[in-house]
Short mmCIF file of C-alpha atoms in Angstrom, two decimals:
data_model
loop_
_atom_site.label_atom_id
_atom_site.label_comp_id
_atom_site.label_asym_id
_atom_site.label_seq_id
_atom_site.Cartn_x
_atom_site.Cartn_y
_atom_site.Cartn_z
CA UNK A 6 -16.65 -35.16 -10.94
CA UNK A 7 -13.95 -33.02 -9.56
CA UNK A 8 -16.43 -31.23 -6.63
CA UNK A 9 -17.79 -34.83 -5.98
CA UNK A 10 -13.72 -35.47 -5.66
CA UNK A 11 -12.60 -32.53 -3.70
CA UNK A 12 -15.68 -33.52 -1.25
CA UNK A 13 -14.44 -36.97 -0.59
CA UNK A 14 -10.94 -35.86 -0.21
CA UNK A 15 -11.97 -33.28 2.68
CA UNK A 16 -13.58 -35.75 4.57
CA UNK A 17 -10.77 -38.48 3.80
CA UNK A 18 -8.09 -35.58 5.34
CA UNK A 19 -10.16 -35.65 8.59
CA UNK A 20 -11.85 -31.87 7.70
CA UNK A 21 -14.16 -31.20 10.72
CA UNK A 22 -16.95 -29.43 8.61
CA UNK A 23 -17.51 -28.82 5.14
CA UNK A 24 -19.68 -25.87 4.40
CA UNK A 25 -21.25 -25.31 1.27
CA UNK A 26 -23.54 -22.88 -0.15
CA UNK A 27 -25.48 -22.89 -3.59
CA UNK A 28 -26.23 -25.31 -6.36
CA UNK A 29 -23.20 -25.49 -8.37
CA UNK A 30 -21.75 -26.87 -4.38
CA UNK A 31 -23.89 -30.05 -4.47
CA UNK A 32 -21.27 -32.65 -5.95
CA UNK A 33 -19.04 -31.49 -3.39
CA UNK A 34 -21.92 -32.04 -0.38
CA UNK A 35 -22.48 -35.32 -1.69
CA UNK A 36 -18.63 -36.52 -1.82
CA UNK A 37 -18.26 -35.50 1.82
CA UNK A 38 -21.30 -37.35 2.58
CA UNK A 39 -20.10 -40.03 0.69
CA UNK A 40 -16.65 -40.16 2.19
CA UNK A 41 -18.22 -39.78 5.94
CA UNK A 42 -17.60 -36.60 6.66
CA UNK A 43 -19.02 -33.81 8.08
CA UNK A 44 -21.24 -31.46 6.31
CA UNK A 45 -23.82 -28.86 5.47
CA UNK A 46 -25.45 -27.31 2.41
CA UNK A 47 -26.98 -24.01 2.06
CA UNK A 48 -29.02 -23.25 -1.03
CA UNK A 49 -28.17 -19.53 -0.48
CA UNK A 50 -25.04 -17.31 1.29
CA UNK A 51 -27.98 -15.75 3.19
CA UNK A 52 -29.05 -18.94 4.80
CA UNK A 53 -25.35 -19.40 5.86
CA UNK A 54 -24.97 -16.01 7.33
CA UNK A 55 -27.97 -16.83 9.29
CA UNK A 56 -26.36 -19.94 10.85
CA UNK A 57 -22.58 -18.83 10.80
CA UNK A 58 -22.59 -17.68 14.08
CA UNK A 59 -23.87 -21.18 15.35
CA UNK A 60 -20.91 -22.80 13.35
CA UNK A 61 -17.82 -20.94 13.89
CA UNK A 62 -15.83 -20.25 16.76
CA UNK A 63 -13.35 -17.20 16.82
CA UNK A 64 -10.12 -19.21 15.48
CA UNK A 65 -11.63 -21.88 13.34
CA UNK A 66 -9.66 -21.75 10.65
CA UNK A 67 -11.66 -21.54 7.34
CA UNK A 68 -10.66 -22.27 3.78
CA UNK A 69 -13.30 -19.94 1.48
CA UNK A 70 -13.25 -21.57 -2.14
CA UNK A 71 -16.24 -19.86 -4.07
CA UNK A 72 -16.60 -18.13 -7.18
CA UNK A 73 -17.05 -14.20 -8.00
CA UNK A 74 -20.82 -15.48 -8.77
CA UNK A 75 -21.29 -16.00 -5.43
CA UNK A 76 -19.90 -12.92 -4.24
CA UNK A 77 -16.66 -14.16 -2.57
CA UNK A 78 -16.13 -10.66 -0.82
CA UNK A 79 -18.65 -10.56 0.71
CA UNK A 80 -18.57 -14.20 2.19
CA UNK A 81 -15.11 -12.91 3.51
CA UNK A 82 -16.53 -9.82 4.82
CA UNK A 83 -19.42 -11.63 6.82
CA UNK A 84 -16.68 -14.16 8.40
CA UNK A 85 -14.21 -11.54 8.96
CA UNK A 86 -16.79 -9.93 11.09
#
């Protein structure tokens, strides 16, 4: 209940893109969906490094919320670069 919640607030706050990335992420996709907002679901960090480049600009400002399972260093890494 509390991804499902933090989805619906991002889109409520007028976020322009929600990304998420793996299974545990769905209840947040569907709360953003929910509350109108914008977003996308990857099933893996490797099918969001493919696209990343498509969906960030140089100075988007981006909010990284993942866990050490998902390897949170290197999602940094790959959007530092």
């Amino acid at each position: 209940a509390m991804h499902y919640d933090v989805g619906t607030h991002a889109a409520q706050k007028g976020i322009d893109l929600v990304i998420c990335i793996g299974e545990l992420s769905k209840e947040t996709t569907k709360g953003v969906a929910d509350g109108k907002g914008t977003v996308i679901h990857f099933d893996t960090k490797e099918g969001f490094f493919e696209k990343s480049k498509e969906l960030l600009q140089k100075g988007d400002a981006v909010l990284v919320k993942a866990s050490h399972g998902m390897a949170f260093a290197e999602i940094v890494d790959v959007l530092k670069g």
